[in-house]
XYZ file of C-alpha atoms in Angstrom:
763
model
C 27.203 262.948 -109.090
C 28.348 264.747 -105.962
C 30.615 267.714 -106.770
C 33.053 269.389 -104.308
C 34.468 272.662 -105.767
C 36.279 271.820 -109.095
C 36.757 267.957 -108.304
C 34.038 265.314 -108.235
C 33.585 263.653 -104.974
C 34.146 260.212 -106.638
C 37.364 261.471 -108.122
C 38.565 262.688 -104.457
C 37.850 259.395 -103.198
C 39.935 257.643 -105.769
C 42.765 259.835 -105.214
C 42.375 259.491 -101.363
C 42.346 255.660 -101.533
C 45.594 255.675 -103.927
C 47.364 257.762 -101.535
C 46.452 255.543 -98.638
C 47.463 252.732 -100.646
C 50.966 254.113 -101.364
C 51.610 254.968 -97.570
C 50.864 251.222 -96.954
C 53.308 250.106 -99.686
C 55.947 252.455 -98.608
C 55.537 251.287 -94.732
C 55.810 247.609 -96.141
C 58.805 248.389 -98.101
C 60.526 249.870 -94.915
C 59.661 246.910 -92.835
C 60.706 244.249 -95.593
C 64.168 246.167 -95.778
C 64.700 245.208 -92.277
C 65.199 248.902 -91.347
C 67.856 249.204 -94.331
C 70.166 252.417 -94.007
C 69.078 255.745 -95.676
C 69.928 255.678 -99.404
C 70.967 258.961 -100.711
C 67.706 260.626 -102.168
C 65.381 258.051 -100.503
C 63.748 258.421 -97.173
C 64.472 255.226 -95.036
C 65.465 254.406 -91.748
C 63.363 254.072 -88.718
C 60.060 255.509 -89.248
C 59.559 256.446 -85.580
C 61.399 255.757 -82.263
C 59.004 254.746 -79.313
C 59.554 256.274 -75.786
C 61.674 253.706 -74.281
C 64.849 253.433 -72.512
C 67.042 251.144 -74.817
C 70.048 249.345 -74.299
C 72.481 252.006 -74.837
C 70.912 254.067 -71.825
C 69.486 256.729 -73.908
C 65.912 257.948 -74.569
C 64.488 257.603 -78.147
C 61.600 259.672 -78.626
C 59.121 259.533 -81.341
C 60.060 262.151 -84.103
C 57.276 263.991 -85.695
C 57.543 264.999 -89.448
C 59.775 267.738 -90.378
C 61.256 268.360 -86.846
C 65.040 268.627 -85.894
C 65.126 264.934 -85.482
C 64.455 264.312 -89.241
C 67.265 262.858 -91.511
C 69.200 265.736 -92.642
C 69.286 263.874 -96.174
C 67.570 264.968 -99.105
C 64.174 263.499 -99.251
C 62.576 262.425 -102.495
C 60.633 259.716 -104.150
C 61.961 256.364 -104.304
C 63.467 256.571 -107.732
C 66.873 257.561 -107.977
C 67.312 260.672 -110.234
C 70.673 259.222 -111.722
C 68.449 257.141 -113.481
C 66.850 259.824 -115.552
C 69.327 262.628 -115.480
C 71.401 261.478 -118.406
C 68.277 261.851 -120.483
C 67.708 264.803 -122.957
C 65.509 267.453 -121.029
C 63.483 267.499 -124.330
C 62.594 263.782 -123.731
C 62.204 264.041 -119.965
C 58.988 266.236 -120.081
C 57.023 263.553 -122.002
C 58.466 260.817 -119.683
C 57.416 262.467 -116.425
C 54.093 260.635 -116.093
C 55.928 257.463 -117.404
C 58.404 257.539 -114.633
C 55.714 258.330 -112.009
C 53.975 255.213 -113.235
C 56.887 253.048 -112.831
C 57.369 253.792 -109.270
C 53.809 253.018 -108.636
C 53.712 249.760 -110.545
C 56.703 248.469 -108.880
C 55.368 249.112 -105.407
C 52.136 247.451 -106.266
C 53.800 244.292 -107.320
C 55.345 244.236 -103.885
C 52.256 244.605 -101.601
C 49.040 242.732 -102.749
C 46.309 242.941 -99.998
C 43.812 240.294 -99.784
C 40.983 242.942 -99.980
C 41.447 245.541 -102.645
C 39.982 248.788 -101.398
C 40.519 250.539 -104.768
C 38.249 247.807 -106.727
C 35.700 247.880 -103.988
C 35.516 251.685 -104.322
C 34.930 251.554 -108.013
C 32.327 248.801 -107.563
C 30.445 251.119 -105.394
C 30.706 253.881 -107.567
C 29.493 251.881 -110.659
C 26.898 249.864 -108.966
C 23.555 250.458 -110.413
C 24.804 252.210 -113.407
C 23.392 251.081 -116.579
C 24.659 251.459 -120.264
C 23.183 254.339 -122.363
C 21.748 255.753 -119.086
C 22.712 258.901 -117.286
C 24.226 257.838 -113.736
C 21.933 258.321 -111.135
C 22.948 259.840 -107.730
C 24.434 257.572 -105.303
C 23.933 257.857 -101.442
C 27.059 259.604 -99.819
C 26.712 257.148 -96.866
C 27.355 254.230 -99.263
C 30.446 255.627 -100.666
C 31.772 256.852 -97.320
C 31.153 253.248 -95.613
C 33.348 251.727 -98.313
C 36.044 254.544 -98.066
C 36.033 254.116 -94.079
C 36.545 250.474 -94.513
C 39.449 250.663 -96.814
C 40.763 253.485 -94.476
C 40.455 251.100 -91.342
C 42.115 248.198 -93.279
C 45.069 250.406 -94.504
C 45.347 251.840 -90.955
C 45.820 248.412 -89.513
C 48.376 247.544 -91.950
C 50.351 250.782 -91.393
C 50.053 250.211 -87.418
C 51.431 246.731 -87.809
C 54.419 247.504 -90.079
C 55.153 250.544 -87.953
C 55.643 248.201 -84.883
C 58.344 246.044 -86.978
C 59.963 249.375 -88.188
C 60.300 250.366 -84.626
C 63.384 248.047 -84.648
C 66.561 250.227 -84.727
C 69.522 248.243 -86.544
C 72.085 250.075 -83.890
C 70.311 249.021 -80.928
C 72.459 247.296 -78.266
C 70.784 244.643 -75.769
C 73.489 244.626 -73.249
C 73.712 245.374 -69.577
C 75.752 248.575 -68.308
C 78.871 247.069 -66.636
C 79.440 250.209 -64.553
C 82.453 252.102 -63.513
C 85.647 252.176 -65.585
C 87.154 248.873 -66.521
C 86.142 247.194 -63.229
C 85.426 243.903 -64.875
C 88.723 243.905 -66.550
C 91.201 241.133 -65.799
C 94.113 242.502 -63.741
C 96.396 239.764 -64.760
C 99.517 240.293 -67.050
C 100.070 243.675 -65.740
C 103.664 243.043 -66.511
C 102.909 243.433 -70.131
C 101.702 246.965 -69.831
C 104.098 249.749 -70.495
C 106.387 251.260 -67.907
C 104.696 254.332 -66.384
C 107.575 255.276 -64.095
C 109.502 257.028 -66.746
C 106.680 258.070 -68.739
C 107.418 261.762 -70.287
C 104.714 261.410 -72.940
C 102.089 263.975 -73.829
C 99.460 262.057 -72.332
C 101.275 262.223 -68.967
C 102.211 265.556 -69.125
C 98.581 266.731 -70.197
C 96.432 264.802 -67.841
C 98.551 263.872 -65.042
C 101.585 266.268 -64.525
C 100.046 269.796 -64.255
C 99.674 270.840 -60.653
C 96.227 272.249 -59.590
C 97.457 275.732 -59.258
C 98.898 275.922 -62.699
C 95.812 274.155 -64.233
C 93.481 276.550 -62.556
C 95.332 279.503 -63.723
C 95.228 278.296 -67.245
C 91.500 277.326 -67.029
C 90.684 280.852 -66.032
C 92.556 282.232 -68.808
C 90.851 279.998 -71.261
C 87.393 280.862 -69.866
C 88.156 284.699 -70.132
C 89.349 284.065 -73.859
C 92.724 285.358 -72.955
C 95.124 283.802 -75.567
C 98.533 284.599 -76.685
C 98.572 284.064 -80.263
C 101.611 282.982 -82.442
C 101.742 282.738 -86.279
C 104.063 280.650 -88.472
C 104.537 279.694 -91.894
C 105.975 276.390 -93.320
C 107.677 275.282 -96.386
C 104.984 273.012 -97.295
C 102.564 275.853 -97.990
C 100.859 275.814 -94.791
C 100.299 278.780 -92.063
C 99.574 277.977 -88.590
C 97.874 280.080 -85.940
C 98.787 278.946 -82.507
C 96.921 280.037 -79.446
C 97.859 279.198 -75.698
C 96.185 280.756 -72.512
C 98.219 283.707 -71.302
C 100.761 283.108 -68.761
C 100.284 279.382 -69.142
C 102.147 277.390 -66.513
C 101.505 274.156 -68.406
C 103.917 272.756 -70.604
C 103.116 274.075 -74.172
C 105.003 274.835 -77.043
C 105.030 278.388 -78.399
C 105.897 277.095 -82.025
C 104.688 274.048 -83.900
C 107.692 271.706 -84.680
C 107.640 269.251 -87.507
C 107.753 265.586 -86.225
C 110.312 263.608 -88.088
C 109.677 260.050 -86.991
C 107.424 257.815 -85.021
C 109.677 257.520 -82.164
C 108.809 261.297 -81.343
C 105.148 260.179 -80.904
C 105.835 258.074 -77.920
C 103.232 255.429 -78.802
C 102.476 252.364 -76.792
C 105.005 249.563 -77.669
C 102.373 247.252 -78.800
C 101.341 249.917 -81.606
C 104.778 250.538 -83.039
C 104.630 247.874 -85.539
C 101.403 248.772 -86.761
C 102.249 252.401 -86.977
C 105.212 251.671 -88.922
C 103.092 249.815 -91.575
C 100.341 252.395 -91.562
C 102.780 255.623 -91.773
C 106.015 254.111 -93.018
C 107.307 257.669 -93.889
C 106.269 260.787 -91.866
C 106.659 263.686 -94.406
C 106.479 267.418 -93.661
C 102.463 267.206 -93.860
C 102.172 264.341 -91.503
C 104.616 265.633 -89.302
C 103.204 269.118 -88.859
C 99.814 267.609 -88.051
C 101.299 265.110 -85.731
C 103.174 267.805 -83.551
C 99.697 269.429 -82.682
C 97.742 266.234 -82.505
C 100.058 264.184 -80.123
C 100.561 267.201 -78.057
C 96.937 267.023 -77.147
C 96.364 270.497 -78.570
C 93.031 271.216 -80.263
C 93.239 271.347 -84.042
C 91.140 273.003 -86.878
C 92.658 271.673 -90.130
C 90.861 273.092 -93.127
C 92.728 271.592 -96.278
C 91.399 267.984 -96.282
C 90.948 266.351 -99.476
C 90.602 263.014 -101.141
C 94.198 262.785 -101.780
C 95.232 263.383 -98.096
C 92.174 261.525 -96.575
C 93.981 258.085 -95.808
C 96.892 259.583 -94.146
C 94.846 261.997 -92.034
C 92.612 258.974 -91.290
C 95.648 256.937 -90.086
C 97.312 259.741 -88.222
C 94.086 260.576 -86.001
C 92.956 257.008 -85.641
C 96.606 255.971 -84.346
C 96.063 258.742 -81.711
C 92.916 257.624 -80.648
C 93.677 254.256 -80.103
C 96.903 255.075 -78.549
C 94.965 257.405 -75.991
C 92.501 254.674 -75.391
C 95.089 251.962 -74.413
C 97.124 254.123 -72.517
C 94.165 255.191 -70.275
C 93.264 251.402 -70.058
C 96.898 250.464 -68.933
C 96.882 252.956 -66.066
C 93.384 252.093 -64.740
C 94.346 248.443 -64.959
C 97.931 248.825 -63.351
C 96.257 250.977 -60.309
C 93.458 248.134 -60.140
C 96.396 245.727 -59.493
C 97.996 247.876 -56.926
C 94.707 248.576 -55.085
C 94.337 244.737 -55.011
C 97.736 244.329 -53.202
C 97.318 247.384 -50.808
C 97.012 246.419 -47.233
C 94.731 247.743 -44.595
C 97.468 250.392 -43.519
C 97.886 251.689 -47.024
C 96.068 254.836 -48.084
C 96.405 255.047 -51.986
C 95.033 257.974 -53.859
C 94.788 257.004 -57.245
C 92.786 259.418 -59.403
C 93.083 258.062 -63.063
C 89.427 257.973 -64.265
C 86.420 260.207 -65.477
C 82.875 259.502 -64.631
C 82.241 257.042 -67.381
C 84.223 254.802 -69.567
C 83.752 256.359 -73.211
C 87.152 258.435 -73.804
C 86.944 259.067 -77.771
C 84.052 260.273 -79.705
C 84.345 260.315 -83.622
C 81.641 262.324 -85.510
C 81.408 261.377 -89.263
C 78.902 261.934 -92.142
C 78.000 258.396 -93.122
C 78.284 254.735 -92.392
C 80.963 254.038 -94.990
C 83.033 256.586 -93.419
C 82.672 254.864 -90.229
C 83.340 251.629 -91.755
C 87.042 253.328 -93.168
C 87.755 254.405 -89.516
C 86.788 251.054 -87.778
C 88.736 249.163 -90.328
C 91.919 251.342 -89.995
C 91.730 250.814 -86.041
C 91.436 247.177 -86.591
C 94.689 247.197 -88.691
C 96.442 249.129 -85.849
C 95.265 247.006 -82.897
C 95.110 243.476 -84.838
C 92.842 241.768 -82.222
C 92.758 238.041 -81.994
C 88.993 238.218 -81.905
C 86.188 240.639 -83.227
C 82.793 240.278 -81.679
C 79.708 241.232 -83.692
C 81.935 241.830 -86.718
C 79.341 240.116 -89.042
C 76.640 242.345 -87.972
C 78.759 245.473 -88.459
C 79.612 244.484 -91.926
C 75.969 243.718 -92.729
C 74.655 246.950 -91.160
C 77.325 249.347 -92.181
C 79.058 248.210 -95.566
C 77.299 248.422 -99.076
C 79.357 247.774 -102.191
C 76.884 249.016 -104.843
C 76.946 252.505 -106.167
C 73.862 253.712 -107.715
C 75.011 256.799 -108.996
C 76.462 257.484 -112.644
C 80.220 257.251 -113.277
C 80.654 260.832 -114.287
C 80.217 262.086 -110.803
C 83.263 263.852 -109.624
C 85.912 262.414 -107.010
C 84.829 264.374 -103.818
C 81.234 263.276 -104.485
C 82.343 259.541 -104.904
C 84.236 259.764 -101.536
C 81.385 260.968 -99.614
C 78.477 259.000 -100.979
C 79.954 255.794 -102.174
C 78.804 252.767 -100.364
C 76.453 253.050 -97.580
C 75.681 256.882 -97.234
C 73.134 256.608 -94.497
C 73.671 259.528 -92.161
C 72.019 258.345 -88.949
C 73.964 255.844 -87.050
C 75.640 255.367 -83.782
C 78.093 252.717 -82.700
C 80.108 251.698 -79.578
C 83.363 249.963 -79.626
C 84.785 248.114 -76.747
C 88.697 247.235 -76.429
C 89.904 244.279 -74.071
C 93.237 242.862 -73.967
C 92.631 240.456 -77.107
C 89.193 241.484 -78.147
C 87.509 244.287 -80.247
C 83.975 244.271 -79.666
C 81.353 246.106 -82.164
C 77.951 247.334 -81.018
C 79.123 247.695 -77.341
C 76.768 249.401 -74.823
C 77.790 253.166 -74.813
C 78.575 252.957 -71.116
C 80.862 249.925 -71.812
C 82.634 251.477 -74.764
C 85.879 253.130 -75.311
C 84.984 254.812 -78.663
C 82.025 255.987 -79.973
C 81.047 256.481 -83.598
C 78.144 258.428 -84.584
C 76.548 260.800 -87.108
C 75.441 264.229 -85.724
C 72.017 263.274 -86.522
C 72.288 259.613 -84.783
C 74.004 260.935 -81.791
C 71.466 263.711 -81.218
C 68.726 260.970 -81.479
C 70.502 259.181 -78.682
C 70.738 261.994 -76.624
C 67.195 262.953 -76.825
C 65.348 266.298 -77.041
C 66.353 269.099 -74.592
C 64.238 269.187 -71.502
C 62.959 265.502 -72.222
C 62.420 263.435 -69.081
C 64.516 260.602 -70.291
C 67.441 262.696 -72.061
C 70.711 260.984 -71.407
C 74.102 262.401 -72.156
C 75.949 260.825 -69.349
C 77.993 258.782 -71.740
C 79.686 261.975 -73.125
C 80.700 263.326 -69.652
C 84.131 261.929 -69.767
C 85.190 262.248 -73.552
C 88.775 263.274 -73.646
C 89.314 263.252 -77.494
C 86.731 264.397 -80.109
C 87.400 264.177 -83.789
C 85.078 265.541 -86.286
C 85.945 264.296 -89.973
C 84.559 265.918 -93.274
C 83.087 268.603 -91.272
C 82.319 270.392 -94.854
C 79.916 267.506 -95.247
C 78.289 267.975 -91.856
C 77.780 271.498 -92.807
C 75.422 270.304 -95.545
C 73.416 267.993 -93.345
C 72.222 269.997 -90.008
C 74.997 271.852 -88.230
C 72.632 272.385 -85.448
C 72.994 268.947 -84.451
C 76.841 269.329 -84.107
C 76.488 272.183 -81.909
C 74.005 270.589 -79.835
C 76.339 267.718 -79.246
C 79.095 269.948 -78.206
C 77.005 271.756 -75.711
C 76.344 268.478 -74.086
C 80.106 267.192 -74.000
C 81.738 266.904 -70.546
C 78.645 267.750 -68.443
C 78.181 266.486 -64.953
C 76.348 263.113 -65.096
C 72.873 262.746 -63.670
C 73.405 259.308 -62.561
C 76.494 257.463 -61.000
C 76.782 254.656 -63.558
C 78.780 252.754 -61.045
C 81.329 255.243 -60.763
C 84.256 255.003 -58.003
C 84.416 258.766 -57.136
C 87.393 258.373 -55.032
C 89.325 257.455 -58.428
C 87.920 260.553 -60.336
C 90.360 263.212 -61.487
C 89.877 266.344 -59.426
C 89.401 268.463 -62.868
C 86.297 266.133 -63.671
C 84.823 266.716 -60.250
C 85.355 270.461 -60.664
C 83.625 270.560 -63.938
C 86.700 271.556 -65.911
C 87.092 268.551 -68.201
C 86.019 270.383 -71.330
C 89.217 272.414 -70.799
C 91.497 269.243 -71.112
C 89.358 267.745 -74.073
C 91.191 267.633 -77.114
C 89.120 268.447 -80.218
C 90.187 267.756 -83.764
C 88.316 268.771 -86.814
C 89.109 268.118 -90.412
C 87.421 269.900 -93.133
C 88.162 270.800 -96.959
C 87.707 274.453 -96.204
C 86.997 277.019 -93.362
C 83.711 278.582 -92.778
C 82.331 281.092 -90.245
C 80.563 278.113 -88.508
C 83.920 276.354 -88.097
C 85.451 279.562 -86.665
C 82.410 279.811 -84.350
C 83.339 276.239 -82.922
C 86.929 277.069 -82.802
C 86.351 280.096 -80.758
C 83.482 278.798 -78.442
C 84.044 275.115 -77.912
C 87.828 274.546 -78.419
C 89.396 276.149 -75.134
C 92.090 273.408 -74.469
C 94.570 274.388 -71.864
C 97.241 272.849 -74.010
C 96.412 275.506 -76.859
C 94.554 275.274 -80.117
C 95.865 275.384 -83.790
C 94.244 276.609 -86.743
C 96.210 275.218 -89.831
C 95.350 276.311 -93.315
C 96.687 276.835 -96.923
C 99.020 279.924 -96.885
C 97.894 280.981 -100.322
C 95.067 280.435 -102.541
C 95.484 280.995 -106.363
C 91.796 281.129 -107.116
C 89.327 278.677 -108.281
C 88.080 280.798 -111.216
C 91.412 280.651 -112.763
C 90.764 276.678 -113.507
C 87.454 277.110 -115.541
C 88.545 275.992 -119.067
C 86.971 278.658 -120.607
C 87.409 282.499 -120.823
C 84.237 283.855 -119.139
C 83.501 287.366 -118.230
C 83.056 287.234 -114.236
C 81.775 290.384 -112.464
C 81.850 290.634 -108.752
C 79.745 293.183 -107.226
C 80.254 294.254 -103.706
C 77.300 295.690 -101.638
C 77.475 297.420 -98.241
C 76.540 295.506 -95.209
C 77.364 296.946 -91.776
C 76.580 294.024 -89.688
C 76.909 290.377 -90.276
C 73.603 289.585 -88.470
C 71.701 291.754 -91.120
C 73.810 290.592 -94.025
C 71.162 288.394 -95.253
C 68.660 291.387 -95.461
C 71.499 293.616 -97.103
C 72.072 291.034 -99.724
C 68.433 290.545 -100.611
C 67.879 294.295 -100.795
C 70.875 294.437 -103.296
C 69.657 291.616 -105.344
C 66.198 292.953 -105.802
C 67.200 296.504 -106.527
C 70.335 295.880 -108.738
C 70.063 292.485 -110.335
C 66.521 291.549 -110.710
C 65.737 294.571 -112.793
C 68.524 293.763 -115.094
C 67.116 290.162 -115.427
C 63.549 291.467 -116.121
C 64.851 293.789 -118.716
C 67.019 291.125 -120.482
C 63.940 289.119 -120.627
C 61.482 291.679 -122.228
C 64.310 292.583 -124.868
C 64.915 288.918 -125.698
C 63.970 287.842 -129.355
C 63.528 284.224 -128.413
C 61.673 282.636 -125.761
C 64.483 281.746 -123.270
C 67.459 283.468 -121.771
C 68.863 280.473 -119.910
C 69.788 282.400 -116.508
C 70.644 280.210 -113.799
C 70.442 281.860 -110.229
C 72.559 279.852 -107.775
C 71.400 280.420 -104.004
C 73.648 278.527 -101.486
C 71.292 278.842 -98.491
C 67.834 277.263 -98.584
C 66.333 279.986 -96.402
C 67.345 282.584 -99.046
C 66.157 280.403 -101.901
C 62.827 280.566 -100.316
C 62.855 284.073 -100.006
C 64.014 284.824 -103.675
C 61.541 282.535 -104.928
C 58.580 284.126 -103.051
C 59.610 287.677 -104.326
C 59.635 286.329 -107.939
C 56.210 284.916 -107.483
C 54.807 288.009 -105.702
C 56.563 291.088 -106.867
C 54.762 292.951 -109.588
C 57.881 293.730 -111.383
C 58.505 290.050 -112.218
C 54.929 288.973 -112.843
C 55.939 288.561 -116.694
C 59.012 286.305 -115.948
C 58.670 282.596 -116.183
C 61.117 280.797 -113.851
C 61.395 277.326 -112.255
C 63.406 276.211 -109.279
C 65.144 273.114 -107.948
C 65.991 272.748 -104.324
C 67.136 269.745 -102.217
C 63.323 269.125 -101.540
C 61.980 269.112 -105.081
C 60.410 265.846 -106.099
C 62.095 264.090 -109.068
C 59.118 264.681 -111.341
C 59.343 268.440 -110.629
C 63.061 268.344 -111.311
C 62.738 266.918 -114.660
C 60.027 269.158 -115.577
C 61.902 272.357 -114.444
C 65.142 271.098 -116.240
C 63.174 270.420 -119.400
C 61.355 273.883 -119.281
C 64.646 275.501 -118.671
C 66.525 273.910 -121.399
C 63.550 274.689 -123.983
C 63.302 278.233 -123.111
C 59.798 278.048 -121.374
C 61.459 279.123 -118.126
C 63.845 282.048 -118.494
C 65.310 281.705 -115.133
C 66.058 278.875 -113.101
C 66.910 278.811 -109.036
C 69.105 276.332 -108.038
C 70.319 275.633 -104.394
C 73.598 274.754 -102.933
C 72.373 271.643 -101.066
C 70.682 270.371 -104.271
C 74.032 270.426 -106.007
C 75.853 268.992 -103.265
C 73.536 265.816 -103.053
C 72.726 265.684 -106.723
C 75.415 267.289 -108.831
C 72.813 267.780 -111.718
C 74.061 268.391 -115.253
C 71.828 271.413 -116.235
C 71.666 272.131 -119.888
C 70.720 275.373 -121.753
C 72.420 277.563 -119.092
C 73.644 280.867 -120.871
C 74.156 283.062 -118.007
C 74.821 282.764 -114.200
C 74.007 284.897 -111.360
C 75.253 283.962 -108.035
C 73.261 285.352 -105.199
C 76.096 284.377 -102.974
C 79.408 282.389 -103.479
C 79.372 278.754 -102.592
C 81.595 277.771 -99.679
C 82.891 274.834 -101.586
C 85.369 276.084 -104.402
C 84.594 272.832 -106.444
C 81.096 274.010 -106.914
C 81.999 277.354 -108.684
C 84.116 275.139 -110.929
C 81.345 272.788 -111.701
C 78.829 275.362 -112.051
C 80.223 278.226 -114.001
C 82.996 276.213 -115.840
C 80.874 272.996 -116.223
C 77.553 274.377 -117.129
C 78.645 277.354 -119.488
C 81.298 275.010 -121.241
C 78.764 272.477 -121.791
C 76.526 275.079 -123.637
C 79.522 276.275 -125.496
C 80.311 272.591 -126.630
C 76.709 272.071 -127.865
C 76.718 275.091 -129.867
C 73.954 276.911 -127.932
C 76.107 279.526 -126.742
C 78.955 281.561 -127.994
C 82.147 281.817 -125.920
C 81.953 285.631 -125.852
C 78.179 285.821 -124.399
C 78.922 283.771 -121.329
C 78.649 285.842 -118.276
C 78.594 285.552 -114.530
C 77.500 287.984 -111.812
C 78.359 287.574 -108.142
C 77.063 289.461 -105.107
C 79.552 289.596 -102.175
C 80.323 291.455 -99.074
C 83.094 291.876 -96.821
C 81.483 289.126 -94.571
C 82.192 286.805 -97.437
C 85.986 286.965 -97.186
C 86.456 283.159 -96.560
C 84.876 281.837 -99.388
C 85.900 284.789 -101.791
C 89.476 284.170 -101.186
C 89.065 280.616 -102.293
C 87.591 281.779 -105.603
C 89.487 284.711 -106.463
C 92.725 284.099 -104.777
C 94.563 285.493 -101.836
C 96.134 288.337 -103.658
C 93.085 289.748 -105.261
C 90.861 289.503 -102.042
C 92.730 292.442 -100.325
C 91.912 294.975 -103.280
C 88.228 293.776 -103.538
C 87.705 294.284 -99.921
C 89.383 297.794 -99.673
C 87.296 300.999 -99.700
C 89.636 302.502 -102.470
C 89.028 299.756 -104.798
C 85.617 300.370 -105.921
C 82.700 298.136 -105.669
C 82.581 296.296 -109.173
C 85.266 293.891 -110.117
C 85.490 292.167 -113.554
C 87.807 289.040 -114.426
C 88.041 286.998 -117.676
């Protein structure tokens, strides 16, 4: 037998062959699914994108593994963790191999190649070997020949299935019409709203400002010169309104609560639908509407599943109202130009470079379904083109996670949770068309990943972002969920909004508004961001990309009680503040404090333990910090006797089961656990006795689930006395936003003050 290292050559060949068969089966499964949407925890969707100019007019480039275009979803084997997470961890370890074999056996039943390379390989290895005789050496060339034949067969299968999987379920085979509504019928112009007496916010924002006043406001916005007004409201919200200094544009210096729908000045055809959708504008809806319908930028950081429907209805009504008002104006001017004589010299500037006017960024296909259905309810079209295709591609009724998942988890991941999609929607007088070509669309729905794939890589020859050149309203919903995907995609999209187009796309430049031609469209674009909480990333977007001449508003809760008050258990919680002079060096300062102040106490408690396990859960929100901490525990001499496990968003199911089992049984004293793993999985970890938070989670719900949920479960099982449960948290002054949500507004000032000390204990 030929031996290579510690593994026999024949064993290596068998493992390689099994691996190659698995690749064939995985690729075949993707192809048979008809490019089915991503399932949470499964790697699905398009396996590659050819270098081609597709029907949406954008370049799709083949994405190598683990590059910036990979799905932001958690990639793990095909078996869903929810199937096994309810088992006792002591049973899980013995079932690891069984679970792995279940996956393999299920796949083997699906793919049955005519030639079985595995059997051929075994025959080649066993040929000539007789019983009761020592195996004689086989010629290496014979084995390699069989292996090469198997690899060639498998390679051909992968190549053929890859060609089928290149099909994108969102691809649109439609020609670009060119121009803005040039193909629309100009008949029935009398049905359009009267624009002579139009004093709506649309008119005042896009048409009324003079070039001098607009130029002055833009210059102040570029220079970041804002006049700031603060206000508090009876419904518990506080607003921060910023307006360009000495703005000549009509802008309110104080947000006023809208009391009825008439104040919104909607299109006449939308009024009845608005009354059904929003029968009563309360203080919450009225406060948001005062900013949204005034075309001011808005960052709202108190979104929840309770107010999600109202928010969706409010912004959807605004989006379709904007689209229809834009369409009315263009069609009316088309009719005027059709009737003009040779002597008339009409200067009608009512358009942008391209047709799309609204961009809606969402985390999943199911969230796109909710928005599309809301807009359909508002418009009530006589005909819906491609509706069946939309339902087949975007809707999914089966939920494959257990029923004990929390409400926010269900809202985000229920239904089709694919995070790679893009969809154009076109409106005509009586029809709504799904899957419209981007340049023929009025509204574009997309996930950050899907839209970045559509744009293409920076510097690519076929990069196309012209369809974003005339976007006038941007809506980002569930921004907190997008933060858990890949925020760089969102930043990339905003950087490519309202750029000058590279091609004309049939544009009539004589009708393009002057501020488009001057490159100032981004200063009249309205951006609306809805999130469950505020973060430094959202503040960065608010400061850098939201520079609307009409002003911008940050609306948040006026007071936080503190998430640690609602744990259901009296737990000693110690907050330790470390010095961090600069936010850029804060990760280094945090790591230094963790290794010097927290790790020694963990090592000491482990050495002094009478039993095997200490049950210390170390929660690390950032994956980069997780890698850093894990490497330190592996390489440091001070932790060489500490047994630990780790669970991240990239940990395979088999290893997750083993880590949970060892942690519960005490074989691992410490378990590292990442924030994104908890976001995507919400594991129910058992055996937790102490918790160390490397940093606080941005989402206060996570704090309740990890601290209150895990420790309460240990107390309920009788493995932990209530008085022994402890939590230690490291924080700095740069963590003010998330610390406020955990400890409350009133306690935050004391904890960040220099005179209050650096250690704070709560029970």
